[in-house]
Amino acid sequence: MSADRPLLGIMLMIGFCILAPMGDALAKLLGESIPLGQLLLTRFGVQTAVLIPLALLTGRTLLMSGRVLRLTVLRSVLHIIGIGAMFSSLRFLPLADAVAIAFVMPFIMLLLGKYVLDEEVGVRRLLACVVGFIGTLFVIQPSFAAVGAPALLPLVVAVVFALFMLVTRQVAKHADPISLQAVSGIVATIILAAMYFIPGTDTIEQFQLVMPEGTNVWSMLLAIGLLGTFAHLVMTWSLRFVPSATVAPIQYLEIPIATMVGFAVFGDWPNGLAMLGICITMAAGLYILMRERNLAKLVPPAA
């Protein structure tokens, strides 16, 4: 681990909050002409092409023990489902709404910690979860009225990425971040490519292959992969220079940044009810983060 450098860590996390919505905006633009399966294959294919040489040039190994590899495969499957659900939701929802709804993930992780991992969770944090869910419903309501069930896709994203983070916690103890991302890219690319050889897949609209038209589309496809890859790398690197409790609240900047990107690119702006829900969700999430940090300070260090 590197020595604490709070300013660098915070700047890297802000970089993630900028890069991630930009990648989502490109996915929303391309979702009108490029099938979902092809978007995902490109996303993870670029990740693999970038990180394998980087891992090898920096002397990292791609070998994993059996248990870690099995968890990495599970993590990759969850990653595919999560990103697939997010890209699908962007075909129907404004960027800010989709990102804000997906930020129900910290509440789901807290509940999983209590009811699955048997972690102690106080009443005030549970109440904050309830408030956060109410705020999320405010965001969902106008979108659900407009597009129906697809408005619930960001909730799928939240649940899947909560599980993704729980698995990542187990894998991260035994794998270098760049090696982990490289192997995850390989696994995801193999899974997605194999799906195209399953009989009947070519009859599914979102798993057909199309030839991108024009240099701009090719450039945007490449950019989706690069933005997704480097967004997760800068987030990982930020944790090398500053404790996670310090940068976790910074992640909520992704919501207002996504709102600005959505307005700049698509002219979308959340209505009054959705904006109220976004504010409630952010406030509840930040309360939980602050509460977690305060409780951590009360825990005596191990002898």
Short mmCIF file of C-alpha atoms in Angstrom, two decimals:
data_model
loop_
_atom_site.label_atom_id
_atom_site.label_comp_id
_atom_site.label_asym_id
_atom_site.label_seq_id
_atom_site.Cartn_x
_atom_site.Cartn_y
_atom_site.Cartn_z
CA MET A 1 0.00 0.00 0.00
CA SER A 2 1.14 3.51 -0.76
CA ALA A 3 1.40 6.19 1.90
CA ASP A 4 -1.74 8.26 2.42
CA ARG A 5 -2.00 11.13 -0.04
CA PRO A 6 -5.56 12.40 0.54
CA LEU A 7 -5.65 15.05 -2.18
CA LEU A 8 -4.46 12.62 -4.87
CA GLY A 9 -6.92 9.96 -3.69
CA ILE A 10 -9.83 12.40 -3.76
CA MET A 11 -8.87 13.71 -7.21
CA LEU A 12 -8.72 10.15 -8.56
CA MET A 13 -12.19 9.40 -7.17
CA ILE A 14 -13.51 12.60 -8.76
CA GLY A 15 -11.99 11.31 -12.00
CA PHE A 16 -14.06 8.14 -11.62
CA CYS A 17 -17.21 10.21 -11.05
CA ILE A 18 -16.53 12.04 -14.34
CA LEU A 19 -15.47 9.06 -16.46
CA ALA A 20 -18.31 6.71 -15.45
CA PRO A 21 -21.22 8.97 -16.55
CA MET A 22 -19.37 9.76 -19.78
CA GLY A 23 -19.17 6.05 -20.56
CA ASP A 24 -22.86 5.65 -19.71
CA ALA A 25 -23.74 8.56 -22.00
CA LEU A 26 -21.90 6.89 -24.89
CA ALA A 27 -23.75 3.63 -24.17
CA LYS A 28 -27.04 5.52 -24.29
CA LEU A 29 -26.11 7.08 -27.63
CA LEU A 30 -24.97 3.79 -29.15
CA GLY A 31 -27.86 1.79 -27.70
CA GLU A 32 -30.07 3.08 -30.51
CA SER A 33 -27.97 1.39 -33.23
CA ILE A 34 -25.68 -1.21 -31.61
CA PRO A 35 -27.17 -4.36 -29.97
CA LEU A 36 -26.56 -4.85 -26.26
CA GLY A 37 -24.46 -8.00 -26.69
CA GLN A 38 -22.10 -6.23 -29.07
CA LEU A 39 -21.76 -3.27 -26.68
CA LEU A 40 -20.86 -5.60 -23.82
CA LEU A 41 -18.43 -7.64 -25.91
CA THR A 42 -16.69 -4.43 -26.99
CA ARG A 43 -16.64 -3.08 -23.43
CA PHE A 44 -14.91 -6.13 -21.97
CA GLY A 45 -12.84 -6.85 -25.08
CA VAL A 46 -11.19 -3.43 -24.84
CA GLN A 47 -10.62 -3.96 -21.10
CA THR A 48 -8.84 -7.22 -21.87
CA ALA A 49 -6.75 -5.73 -24.69
CA VAL A 50 -5.61 -2.83 -22.49
CA LEU A 51 -4.97 -4.60 -19.18
CA ILE A 52 -3.27 -7.83 -20.25
CA PRO A 53 -0.24 -5.98 -21.73
CA LEU A 54 -0.26 -3.57 -18.77
CA ALA A 55 -0.22 -6.47 -16.28
CA LEU A 56 2.55 -8.30 -18.12
CA LEU A 57 4.71 -5.20 -18.67
CA THR A 58 4.54 -4.37 -14.96
CA GLY A 59 5.51 -7.88 -13.91
CA ARG A 60 2.11 -8.92 -12.55
CA THR A 61 0.92 -12.51 -12.75
CA LEU A 62 -2.43 -13.56 -14.20
CA LEU A 63 -2.37 -16.91 -12.38
CA MET A 64 -4.94 -17.49 -9.63
CA SER A 65 -5.67 -20.26 -7.17
CA GLY A 66 -8.77 -22.40 -7.78
CA ARG A 67 -10.97 -20.63 -5.22
CA VAL A 68 -9.95 -17.14 -6.30
CA LEU A 69 -10.49 -18.02 -9.96
CA ARG A 70 -13.97 -19.38 -9.21
CA LEU A 71 -14.86 -16.18 -7.36
CA THR A 72 -13.42 -14.14 -10.24
CA VAL A 73 -15.63 -16.01 -12.71
CA LEU A 74 -18.67 -15.30 -10.49
CA ARG A 75 -17.58 -11.67 -10.23
CA SER A 76 -17.29 -11.44 -14.02
CA VAL A 77 -20.78 -12.89 -14.53
CA LEU A 78 -22.21 -10.37 -12.08
CA HIS A 79 -20.28 -7.59 -13.85
CA ILE A 80 -21.77 -8.58 -17.21
CA ILE A 81 -25.30 -8.66 -15.79
CA GLY A 82 -24.87 -5.36 -13.95
CA ILE A 83 -23.45 -3.42 -16.89
CA GLY A 84 -25.96 -5.09 -19.23
CA ALA A 85 -28.86 -3.98 -17.03
CA MET A 86 -27.42 -0.45 -16.84
CA PHE A 87 -26.94 -0.17 -20.60
CA SER A 88 -30.46 -1.53 -21.13
CA SER A 89 -31.98 0.97 -18.71
CA LEU A 90 -30.32 3.84 -20.56
CA ARG A 91 -32.35 2.99 -23.66
CA PHE A 92 -35.45 4.06 -21.72
CA LEU A 93 -34.42 6.41 -18.91
CA PRO A 94 -32.63 9.74 -18.60
CA LEU A 95 -29.01 9.29 -17.55
CA ALA A 96 -29.41 11.08 -14.19
CA ASP A 97 -32.47 9.01 -13.23
CA ALA A 98 -30.77 5.70 -14.04
CA VAL A 99 -27.63 6.60 -12.06
CA ALA A 100 -29.62 7.95 -9.10
CA ILE A 101 -31.81 4.83 -8.87
CA ALA A 102 -28.73 2.58 -9.05
CA PHE A 103 -27.31 4.43 -6.03
CA VAL A 104 -29.71 2.44 -3.87
CA MET A 105 -26.82 -0.08 -3.87
CA PRO A 106 -25.29 1.09 -0.52
CA PHE A 107 -28.62 0.46 1.18
CA ILE A 108 -28.83 -3.03 -0.31
CA MET A 109 -25.25 -3.77 0.79
CA LEU A 110 -26.13 -2.69 4.32
CA LEU A 111 -29.17 -5.00 4.37
CA LEU A 112 -27.14 -7.88 2.91
CA GLY A 113 -24.56 -7.30 5.62
CA LYS A 114 -27.25 -7.55 8.30
CA TYR A 115 -29.33 -10.43 7.00
CA VAL A 116 -26.76 -12.47 5.04
CA LEU A 117 -23.44 -11.81 6.76
CA ASP A 118 -25.00 -11.29 10.21
CA GLU A 119 -23.28 -7.92 10.67
CA GLU A 120 -24.57 -5.58 13.35
CA VAL A 121 -26.64 -2.75 11.86
CA GLY A 122 -28.28 -0.18 14.13
CA VAL A 123 -31.80 1.19 13.97
CA ARG A 124 -30.70 4.59 12.67
CA ARG A 125 -28.91 3.09 9.68
CA LEU A 126 -31.93 0.88 8.92
CA LEU A 127 -34.15 3.97 9.04
CA ALA A 128 -31.74 5.72 6.67
CA CYS A 129 -32.16 2.76 4.30
CA VAL A 130 -35.94 3.20 4.42
CA VAL A 131 -35.60 6.92 3.71
CA GLY A 132 -33.19 6.21 0.86
CA PHE A 133 -35.60 3.71 -0.69
CA ILE A 134 -38.39 6.29 -0.46
CA GLY A 135 -36.20 8.80 -2.27
CA THR A 136 -35.49 6.20 -4.94
CA LEU A 137 -39.22 5.60 -5.40
CA PHE A 138 -39.63 9.33 -6.04
CA VAL A 139 -37.09 9.01 -8.87
CA ILE A 140 -38.66 5.83 -10.23
CA GLN A 141 -42.28 7.07 -10.19
CA PRO A 142 -42.21 9.51 -13.14
CA SER A 143 -39.99 7.16 -15.17
CA PHE A 144 -42.26 4.18 -14.42
CA ALA A 145 -45.29 6.19 -15.49
CA ALA A 146 -43.54 7.00 -18.78
CA VAL A 147 -41.86 3.71 -19.75
CA GLY A 148 -43.22 1.03 -17.40
CA ALA A 149 -41.15 -1.93 -16.15
CA PRO A 150 -37.80 -0.84 -17.72
CA ALA A 151 -37.72 1.91 -15.07
CA LEU A 152 -36.91 -0.87 -12.58
CA LEU A 153 -33.75 -1.97 -14.41
CA PRO A 154 -31.46 0.29 -12.32
CA LEU A 155 -32.74 -1.58 -9.25
CA VAL A 156 -31.42 -4.76 -10.89
CA VAL A 157 -28.12 -2.91 -11.37
CA ALA A 158 -28.08 -2.00 -7.66
CA VAL A 159 -28.78 -5.56 -6.46
CA VAL A 160 -26.27 -7.15 -8.84
CA PHE A 161 -23.50 -4.65 -8.02
CA ALA A 162 -24.12 -5.07 -4.29
CA LEU A 163 -23.42 -8.79 -4.78
CA PHE A 164 -20.51 -7.86 -7.08
CA MET A 165 -18.96 -5.75 -4.31
CA LEU A 166 -19.37 -8.53 -1.73
CA VAL A 167 -17.54 -10.96 -4.03
CA THR A 168 -14.91 -8.33 -4.84
CA ARG A 169 -14.17 -7.94 -1.12
CA GLN A 170 -13.29 -11.63 -0.98
CA VAL A 171 -11.20 -11.64 -4.16
CA ALA A 172 -9.35 -8.36 -3.50
CA LYS A 173 -7.59 -9.88 -0.50
CA HIS A 174 -5.77 -12.31 -2.79
CA ALA A 175 -5.37 -10.53 -6.17
CA ASP A 176 -3.65 -7.43 -7.48
CA PRO A 177 -6.26 -4.93 -8.80
CA ILE A 178 -4.83 -4.73 -12.34
CA SER A 179 -4.41 -8.52 -12.57
CA LEU A 180 -7.95 -8.99 -11.25
CA GLN A 181 -9.41 -6.61 -13.83
CA ALA A 182 -7.37 -8.23 -16.60
CA VAL A 183 -8.52 -11.76 -15.72
CA SER A 184 -12.09 -10.51 -15.27
CA GLY A 185 -11.91 -9.01 -18.75
CA ILE A 186 -10.69 -12.30 -20.20
CA VAL A 187 -13.46 -14.30 -18.50
CA ALA A 188 -16.20 -11.83 -19.49
CA THR A 189 -14.98 -11.67 -23.09
CA ILE A 190 -14.93 -15.49 -23.38
CA ILE A 191 -18.44 -15.77 -21.89
CA LEU A 192 -19.88 -13.10 -24.19
CA ALA A 193 -18.13 -14.42 -27.30
CA ALA A 194 -19.32 -17.97 -26.52
CA MET A 195 -22.93 -16.79 -26.38
CA TYR A 196 -22.78 -15.99 -30.08
CA PHE A 197 -22.12 -19.67 -30.84
CA ILE A 198 -25.24 -20.88 -29.00
CA PRO A 199 -27.82 -22.02 -31.57
CA GLY A 200 -30.67 -19.55 -31.88
CA THR A 201 -28.78 -16.60 -30.39
CA ASP A 202 -28.71 -14.89 -33.78
CA THR A 203 -32.51 -14.64 -33.65
CA ILE A 204 -32.36 -12.50 -30.50
CA GLU A 205 -32.33 -8.84 -31.47
CA GLN A 206 -29.91 -7.74 -28.75
CA PHE A 207 -27.41 -10.49 -29.66
CA GLN A 208 -27.17 -9.83 -33.35
CA LEU A 209 -23.96 -8.44 -34.80
CA VAL A 210 -24.10 -5.26 -36.86
CA MET A 211 -21.41 -3.42 -38.75
CA PRO A 212 -20.90 0.02 -37.18
CA GLU A 213 -21.44 2.78 -39.71
CA GLY A 214 -18.84 5.52 -39.81
CA THR A 215 -15.65 6.34 -37.96
CA ASN A 216 -17.56 8.11 -35.19
CA VAL A 217 -19.38 4.93 -34.16
CA TRP A 218 -16.14 2.92 -34.11
CA SER A 219 -14.51 5.64 -32.02
CA MET A 220 -17.43 5.68 -29.56
CA LEU A 221 -17.29 1.89 -29.19
CA LEU A 222 -13.59 2.08 -28.39
CA ALA A 223 -14.24 4.95 -25.98
CA ILE A 224 -16.85 2.92 -24.05
CA GLY A 225 -14.26 0.25 -23.37
CA LEU A 226 -11.53 2.72 -22.45
CA LEU A 227 -13.76 4.83 -20.20
CA GLY A 228 -15.11 1.77 -18.38
CA THR A 229 -11.65 0.32 -17.92
CA PHE A 230 -9.96 3.48 -16.68
CA ALA A 231 -12.93 4.52 -14.52
CA HIS A 232 -12.55 1.36 -12.47
CA LEU A 233 -8.77 1.65 -12.41
CA VAL A 234 -8.75 5.22 -11.06
CA MET A 235 -11.32 4.20 -8.44
CA THR A 236 -9.05 1.33 -7.38
CA TRP A 237 -5.96 3.53 -7.39
CA SER A 238 -7.72 6.17 -5.29
CA LEU A 239 -8.02 3.60 -2.49
CA ARG A 240 -4.23 3.17 -2.51
CA PHE A 241 -3.72 6.76 -1.39
CA VAL A 242 -6.63 7.41 0.97
CA PRO A 243 -8.94 5.30 3.18
CA SER A 244 -12.22 4.23 1.59
CA ALA A 245 -14.20 6.05 4.30
CA THR A 246 -12.70 9.33 3.08
CA VAL A 247 -13.52 8.93 -0.60
CA ALA A 248 -16.85 7.06 -0.32
CA PRO A 249 -18.90 10.29 0.00
CA ILE A 250 -17.09 11.66 -3.09
CA GLN A 251 -18.75 8.92 -5.17
CA TYR A 252 -22.08 10.69 -4.76
CA LEU A 253 -20.71 13.40 -7.05
CA GLU A 254 -21.48 10.93 -9.84
CA ILE A 255 -25.20 11.81 -9.54
CA PRO A 256 -24.94 15.59 -10.18
CA ILE A 257 -22.23 14.97 -12.81
CA ALA A 258 -24.52 12.46 -14.55
CA THR A 259 -27.29 15.08 -14.39
CA MET A 260 -25.07 17.65 -16.10
CA VAL A 261 -23.82 15.17 -18.71
CA GLY A 262 -27.39 14.08 -19.43
CA PHE A 263 -28.51 17.68 -19.86
CA ALA A 264 -25.51 18.59 -22.06
CA VAL A 265 -25.79 15.55 -24.36
CA PHE A 266 -29.50 14.73 -24.38
CA GLY A 267 -31.22 17.82 -22.98
CA ASP A 268 -32.65 15.70 -20.13
CA TRP A 269 -33.34 17.28 -16.76
CA PRO A 270 -35.08 15.49 -13.83
CA ASN A 271 -38.55 16.79 -13.03
CA GLY A 272 -39.36 18.18 -9.58
CA LEU A 273 -40.34 14.85 -8.00
CA ALA A 274 -37.28 13.05 -9.40
CA MET A 275 -34.97 15.86 -8.25
CA LEU A 276 -36.46 15.65 -4.75
CA GLY A 277 -35.89 11.90 -4.77
CA ILE A 278 -32.29 12.35 -5.90
CA CYS A 279 -31.63 14.74 -3.01
CA ILE A 280 -33.27 12.37 -0.48
CA THR A 281 -31.30 9.38 -1.78
CA MET A 282 -28.01 11.29 -1.64
CA ALA A 283 -28.74 12.57 1.89
CA ALA A 284 -29.63 9.11 3.19
CA GLY A 285 -26.58 7.54 1.57
CA LEU A 286 -24.24 10.19 2.93
CA TYR A 287 -25.78 9.76 6.41
CA ILE A 288 -25.05 6.03 6.32
CA LEU A 289 -21.47 6.68 5.21
CA MET A 290 -20.91 9.21 7.98
CA ARG A 291 -22.49 6.87 10.50
CA GLU A 292 -20.24 4.01 9.37
CA ARG A 293 -17.17 6.24 9.72
CA ASN A 294 -18.16 7.42 13.21
CA LEU A 295 -18.82 3.85 14.37
CA ALA A 296 -15.47 2.72 12.95
CA LYS A 297 -13.72 5.34 15.10
CA LEU A 298 -15.36 3.84 18.20
CA VAL A 299 -14.05 0.32 17.52
CA PRO A 300 -10.80 -0.22 19.47
CA PRO A 301 -7.82 -1.39 17.41
CA ALA A 302 -6.97 -5.07 17.56
CA ALA A 303 -4.31 -5.98 20.13
#
